[in-house]
Amino acid sequence: MAGGGGPSARAAGAGPGGGRPLIITEDPLLLDDLLRLCAAAGAEPHVHHAVPEQSGTGGDPGGGSDAGAAGARAGVGWDTAPLVLVGDDAARRVRGAPRRDGVFLVGRDLDDPFVWQRAVGIGAEEVLRLPEAENRLVDRLADVVEGAGRPALTVGVIGGSGGAGASTLACALALRAARAGERTILIDGDPLGGGMDVLLGGEGAEGLRWPDFAASRGRVGAGALEESLPELHALRVLSWDRGDRVVVPPAAMRSVVAAARRRGGVVVVDLPRRIDETVAEVLAQLDLVLLVVPGELRSVAAAGRVAAGVRMVARDVRVVVRGRCRQGLDAEAVAGLLGAPLAGEVPVEVGLPGRVAEGEPPGARGALARFCDGFWQRALGPAQGVPA
């Protein structure tokens, strides 16, 4: 899926200056390139020959002084544009403009030794040379279109041993986040599991599944991703279909998870215990990994091997102990043996499997719901931080 069109294109035209980048150049070839890249990102730019507040000329491509003046009156200017692309030909005209974030110096031939001086002179964050930097520039433009703000708090859940209950916990976490009013996406990262849509009673729901994204290589539009997925219990779910395909290339996994994160809110990922290259792409984007471990020595021993693989990529790994501890263990001891902080204890609910079989999603009520609510209350505080 590309990052343009559909919802992205609609967002680009929302209000004067809202989500619309500013291009400053008189180079017709460079302008053609930048307009093409804006179109690829679904962005509708404003074009000027100089800083808008300092010039009544320019306007839209092919427009005259009236268009430029109208743009300035509408509040489209150096200070208000979310992103400013300054052509190398216009760097001298831009010098003296107020310093701001989000300014890039762009050109097609920036090999001369003075280009960095010109960039410093206009306060540019970066020098982008086309065509080499086209992908980088499209990404930044698409961020503007999508209104990229704070990325989603992204939590992975992985079982330390077979039957640990990681998928159940992942479903419950996503459900409780959605019921708390968070925009929530649940991603099934385990192709050999039973399917998160099945666990939520939505295997027949309309929407895309993983095989539809297997060919994704470049940027995936965040809004388009969300709208394409089945909606179950007020959250969006990316799961597997019932076909034979069980392989998603690492590049596709990276693109899809990145798109989900850019949408904001909460992303919960159910992870398989085997850490391969594709799973590593997910782990690298997670804020926190919850390792679910039954409180018994054999499970702890198995979880140690899983934890070692996860720690090679993930930034933050914490232990959730499920069920009553045995053999002289307690939850703190289990976490200590695994060398990770304790995130909490989840009791086993005897009646939960039967309720799920009857169509009730995990976490709808009971002890599991209370654990998840407590987790999100700590994790989604004013600072949007994960609990220490």
XYZ file of C-alpha atoms in Angstrom:
388
model
C 0.000 0.000 0.000
C 1.350 3.412 -0.878
C 1.378 6.370 1.417
C -0.716 8.616 -0.835
C -4.286 9.006 -1.982
C -7.451 8.309 -0.026
C -7.424 9.735 3.492
C -3.946 11.222 3.073
C -4.962 13.283 0.069
C -8.024 14.582 1.910
C -5.929 15.596 4.917
C -3.583 17.641 2.742
C -6.211 20.162 1.806
C -7.667 20.644 5.252
C -7.571 24.364 5.868
C -5.067 27.063 4.904
C -1.588 26.036 5.886
C -2.809 23.003 7.820
C -0.697 20.056 6.767
C 0.534 21.855 3.611
C 4.292 22.215 3.124
C 5.864 25.400 1.771
C 8.212 25.275 -1.238
C 10.482 28.243 -1.975
C 12.270 28.076 -5.332
C 12.432 29.615 -8.821
C 14.202 26.624 -10.361
C 11.581 25.044 -12.691
C 13.289 21.643 -12.834
C 13.663 21.455 -9.062
C 10.056 22.582 -8.626
C 8.884 19.803 -10.941
C 10.764 17.273 -8.811
C 9.363 18.624 -5.549
C 5.786 18.720 -6.857
C 6.150 15.122 -8.023
C 7.383 14.039 -4.569
C 4.586 15.962 -2.867
C 2.070 14.164 -5.059
C 3.631 10.819 -4.118
C 3.135 11.680 -0.442
C -0.394 13.002 -0.949
C 0.705 16.524 0.006
C -0.609 19.731 -1.596
C 2.129 22.379 -1.238
C 2.167 26.133 -1.355
C 4.842 27.511 -3.691
C 6.601 30.879 -3.351
C 9.686 32.493 -4.806
C 10.734 34.006 -1.460
C 9.645 34.041 2.181
C 5.864 34.687 1.896
C 5.715 37.514 4.432
C 8.460 39.305 2.514
C 6.984 38.842 -0.960
C 3.665 39.397 -2.645
C 4.702 37.310 -5.644
C 4.890 33.636 -6.227
C 1.700 31.949 -5.133
C 0.858 28.625 -6.600
C 2.755 27.249 -9.612
C 1.824 29.434 -12.535
C 0.035 31.899 -10.250
C 0.712 35.638 -10.134
C 1.050 38.246 -7.415
C -2.620 37.977 -6.469
C -2.146 34.290 -5.634
C 0.894 35.067 -3.530
C -0.841 37.846 -1.643
C -3.861 35.639 -1.061
C -1.628 32.929 0.329
C -0.027 35.356 2.740
C -3.414 36.710 3.844
C -4.615 33.143 4.434
C -1.880 32.634 6.983
C 0.352 30.457 4.808
C 3.804 31.618 5.664
C 7.274 30.857 6.872
C 6.127 30.556 10.483
C 2.911 28.622 9.903
C 3.907 25.966 7.351
C 4.577 22.575 8.968
C 7.544 21.964 6.641
C 9.617 24.326 4.470
C 11.599 23.135 1.445
C 14.061 25.784 0.284
C 15.582 25.305 -3.148
C 19.307 25.860 -3.301
C 18.651 28.692 -5.750
C 16.574 30.509 -3.103
C 18.928 30.196 -0.128
C 20.185 33.806 -0.399
C 16.629 35.169 -0.537
C 15.677 33.215 2.574
C 18.599 34.396 4.718
C 17.361 36.638 7.472
C 14.047 34.854 7.903
C 13.196 33.908 11.510
C 14.772 30.647 12.656
C 12.365 27.722 12.935
C 12.273 23.931 12.883
C 11.407 21.898 9.813
C 13.476 23.754 7.202
C 15.332 21.726 4.547
C 17.694 22.914 1.833
C 16.953 20.951 -1.337
C 18.735 20.777 -4.669
C 19.730 18.542 -7.548
C 23.442 19.413 -7.531
C 24.720 20.100 -4.048
C 28.312 18.938 -4.395
C 29.909 22.368 -4.038
C 31.747 23.002 -0.751
C 29.618 26.028 0.196
C 26.279 24.228 0.345
C 26.617 23.608 4.080
C 27.299 27.292 4.668
C 24.070 28.142 2.852
C 22.222 25.557 4.944
C 23.552 27.045 8.183
C 22.682 30.505 6.933
C 18.987 29.639 6.679
C 18.879 27.381 9.743
C 18.183 24.223 7.741
C 17.922 20.934 9.619
C 19.307 18.954 6.728
C 20.606 19.197 3.163
C 18.678 16.939 0.781
C 20.160 16.148 -2.597
C 17.846 14.725 -5.232
C 17.375 12.054 -6.429
C 19.307 10.278 -3.635
C 17.166 11.759 -0.847
C 13.768 11.254 -2.527
C 12.589 8.504 -0.154
C 13.640 10.526 2.872
C 11.780 13.571 1.586
C 8.608 11.638 0.759
C 8.612 10.254 4.309
C 8.814 13.743 5.802
C 6.091 15.040 3.498
C 3.843 12.111 4.350
C 4.341 12.842 8.052
C 2.998 16.334 7.395
C -0.014 14.979 5.511
C -0.848 12.489 8.243
C -0.398 15.074 10.956
C 2.257 12.916 12.575
C 2.442 13.688 16.264
C 3.376 11.557 19.231
C 3.884 7.959 18.044
C 1.771 5.207 19.547
C 2.834 3.587 22.779
C 3.800 0.213 21.318
C 3.786 -2.862 23.542
C 4.792 -6.376 22.525
C 3.617 -9.485 24.354
C 5.570 -12.746 24.102
C 5.203 -16.058 25.867
C 8.158 -17.322 27.834
C 6.945 -20.885 27.280
C 4.220 -22.713 25.425
C 0.742 -22.049 26.764
C 1.835 -19.035 28.797
C -1.220 -17.026 27.754
C 0.575 -14.287 25.802
C -2.081 -14.040 23.074
C -4.837 -13.790 25.669
C -2.986 -10.999 27.459
C -2.296 -9.160 24.176
C -5.994 -9.266 23.276
C -7.023 -8.097 26.724
C -4.535 -5.221 26.726
C -5.794 -4.014 23.352
C -9.429 -4.330 24.396
C -8.954 -2.388 27.623
C -6.960 0.353 25.865
C -9.761 0.759 23.321
C -12.390 0.855 26.062
C -10.352 3.572 27.766
C -10.771 5.695 24.631
C -7.372 5.114 23.056
C -7.030 4.645 19.300
C -5.859 1.028 19.333
C -4.398 -1.389 16.792
C -3.770 -5.042 17.697
C -1.185 -6.746 15.474
C -0.903 -10.525 15.282
C 2.803 -11.171 14.796
C 2.566 -14.959 15.149
C 1.705 -16.637 11.819
C 1.426 -20.044 13.495
C -0.996 -18.951 16.180
C -4.723 -19.407 16.006
C -5.385 -15.871 14.774
C -6.194 -12.851 16.917
C -9.345 -12.195 14.934
C -10.564 -15.675 15.900
C -9.818 -14.997 19.566
C -11.904 -11.833 19.268
C -14.708 -13.637 17.445
C -14.165 -11.758 14.187
C -12.679 -14.248 11.756
C -15.449 -13.407 9.274
C -15.092 -9.622 9.605
C -14.341 -7.664 6.448
C -10.893 -6.102 6.107
C -7.332 -6.818 5.102
C -5.103 -9.489 6.650
C -1.345 -10.004 6.663
C -1.114 -11.656 3.213
C -2.491 -8.418 1.720
C 0.539 -6.542 3.074
C 3.220 -9.110 2.271
C 4.430 -7.181 -0.774
C 4.771 -3.852 1.065
C 8.255 -2.363 0.757
C 8.027 1.406 1.046
C 6.008 3.592 3.323
C 2.518 2.406 4.281
C -0.019 5.168 4.908
C -0.999 5.204 8.576
C -4.566 6.349 8.027
C -5.104 3.995 5.104
C -3.768 1.085 7.176
C -6.150 1.749 10.037
C -9.173 2.124 7.773
C -8.381 -1.105 5.892
C -8.308 -3.371 8.956
C -11.269 -5.190 10.529
C -12.793 -3.311 13.454
C -13.616 -5.581 16.385
C -14.729 -4.373 19.820
C -13.739 -0.747 18.999
C -10.182 -1.650 18.001
C -8.498 -2.438 14.696
C -6.976 -5.895 14.224
C -4.285 -7.043 11.793
C -4.374 -10.819 11.800
C -3.789 -13.747 9.465
C -6.276 -15.263 7.070
C -7.043 -18.950 6.916
C -4.768 -19.544 3.899
C -1.425 -21.304 3.678
C 0.801 -18.220 3.475
C 2.646 -17.768 6.761
C 5.617 -15.618 5.707
C 5.785 -11.824 5.792
C 9.145 -10.388 4.663
C 11.034 -8.230 7.182
C 10.614 -5.093 5.029
C 6.837 -5.508 4.975
C 6.691 -6.071 8.728
C 8.823 -2.984 9.332
C 6.642 -0.790 7.090
C 3.335 -1.932 8.552
C 4.373 -1.634 12.206
C 5.887 1.799 11.539
C 2.606 2.938 9.973
C 0.625 1.678 12.961
C 2.927 3.569 15.336
C 2.628 6.822 13.382
C -1.144 6.758 13.837
C -0.709 7.393 17.568
C -2.619 5.953 20.503
C -1.723 2.364 21.409
C -0.337 -0.546 19.396
C -0.223 -4.038 20.913
C 1.719 -6.792 19.130
C 1.369 -10.504 19.866
C 4.797 -12.046 19.222
C 5.956 -15.593 18.509
C 8.590 -17.150 20.746
C 11.020 -17.719 17.885
C 13.038 -14.565 17.151
C 13.837 -14.386 13.441
C 14.647 -11.427 11.201
C 10.993 -10.473 10.758
C 10.269 -10.545 14.495
C 13.437 -8.516 15.095
C 11.964 -5.757 12.906
C 9.000 -5.570 15.299
C 11.117 -5.711 18.450
C 13.196 -2.771 17.251
C 10.074 -0.553 17.178
C 8.580 -1.550 20.529
C 8.611 0.696 23.577
C 8.148 -2.262 25.895
C 8.063 -6.059 25.721
C 6.022 -8.015 28.264
C 7.378 -11.542 28.754
C 4.567 -13.743 30.082
C 5.847 -16.536 32.331
C 3.946 -19.152 34.375
C 5.341 -19.265 37.910
C 7.137 -22.609 37.758
C 10.790 -23.527 37.310
C 10.435 -25.310 33.977
C 8.637 -22.344 32.449
C 11.195 -19.943 33.899
C 14.016 -21.972 32.355
C 12.320 -21.841 28.943
C 11.616 -18.126 29.358
C 15.295 -17.471 29.993
C 16.137 -18.585 26.471
C 13.339 -16.479 24.996
C 14.401 -13.447 27.038
C 17.992 -13.742 25.815
C 16.844 -13.499 22.200
C 14.462 -10.631 22.867
C 17.092 -8.579 24.706
C 19.357 -8.628 21.670
C 16.942 -6.211 19.954
C 14.342 -4.837 22.374
C 15.038 -1.789 24.522
C 12.883 -2.667 27.516
C 11.796 -6.155 28.621
C 9.610 -6.802 31.675
C 8.105 -9.900 33.212
C 4.441 -10.700 33.749
C 3.965 -13.730 35.994
C 0.826 -15.681 35.184
C -0.835 -17.887 37.728
C 0.173 -18.929 41.220
C 3.895 -19.475 41.740
C 5.084 -22.913 42.786
C 8.234 -24.629 44.017
C 9.085 -21.886 46.483
C 8.999 -19.119 43.881
C 7.258 -15.784 44.050
C 6.775 -13.213 41.291
C 9.792 -11.123 42.284
C 11.954 -14.253 42.320
C 10.789 -15.204 38.826
C 11.647 -11.746 37.515
C 14.988 -11.887 39.309
C 15.866 -15.217 37.722
C 15.122 -13.720 34.324
C 17.068 -10.536 35.026
C 14.158 -8.237 34.164
C 11.826 -5.939 36.132
C 8.455 -7.295 37.232
C 5.514 -5.682 35.405
C 2.904 -7.499 37.473
C 1.028 -10.731 38.185
C -1.960 -12.047 36.272
C -4.069 -14.691 38.017
C -5.483 -17.569 35.999
C -9.243 -17.169 35.476
C -10.827 -20.613 35.536
C -13.922 -19.596 33.569
C -12.166 -17.470 30.946
C -11.753 -20.130 28.199
C -15.449 -20.955 28.363
C -16.468 -17.291 28.152
C -14.174 -16.759 25.159
C -15.666 -19.820 23.454
C -19.088 -18.240 23.900
C -17.940 -15.040 22.194
C -16.747 -12.877 25.071
C -13.364 -11.292 24.272
C -10.456 -11.729 26.715
C -10.335 -8.862 29.181
C -14.008 -8.001 29.014
C -14.226 -8.412 32.807
C -12.588 -10.126 35.748
C -9.040 -10.209 37.078
C -7.445 -9.957 33.628
C -9.399 -6.783 32.890
C -8.310 -5.282 36.209
C -4.656 -6.083 35.529
C -4.826 -4.457 32.088
C -6.620 -1.370 33.392
C -3.950 -0.912 36.044
C -1.203 -1.320 33.464
C -2.649 1.321 31.144
C -3.360 3.723 33.998
C 0.348 3.691 34.753
C 1.547 3.568 31.158
C -0.782 6.215 29.706
C -0.260 8.889 32.336
C 0.273 12.596 31.587
C 3.821 11.957 30.363
C 2.770 9.020 28.165
C 5.539 7.022 29.754
C 5.767 3.343 30.547
C 5.700 2.658 34.299
C 9.053 2.266 35.953
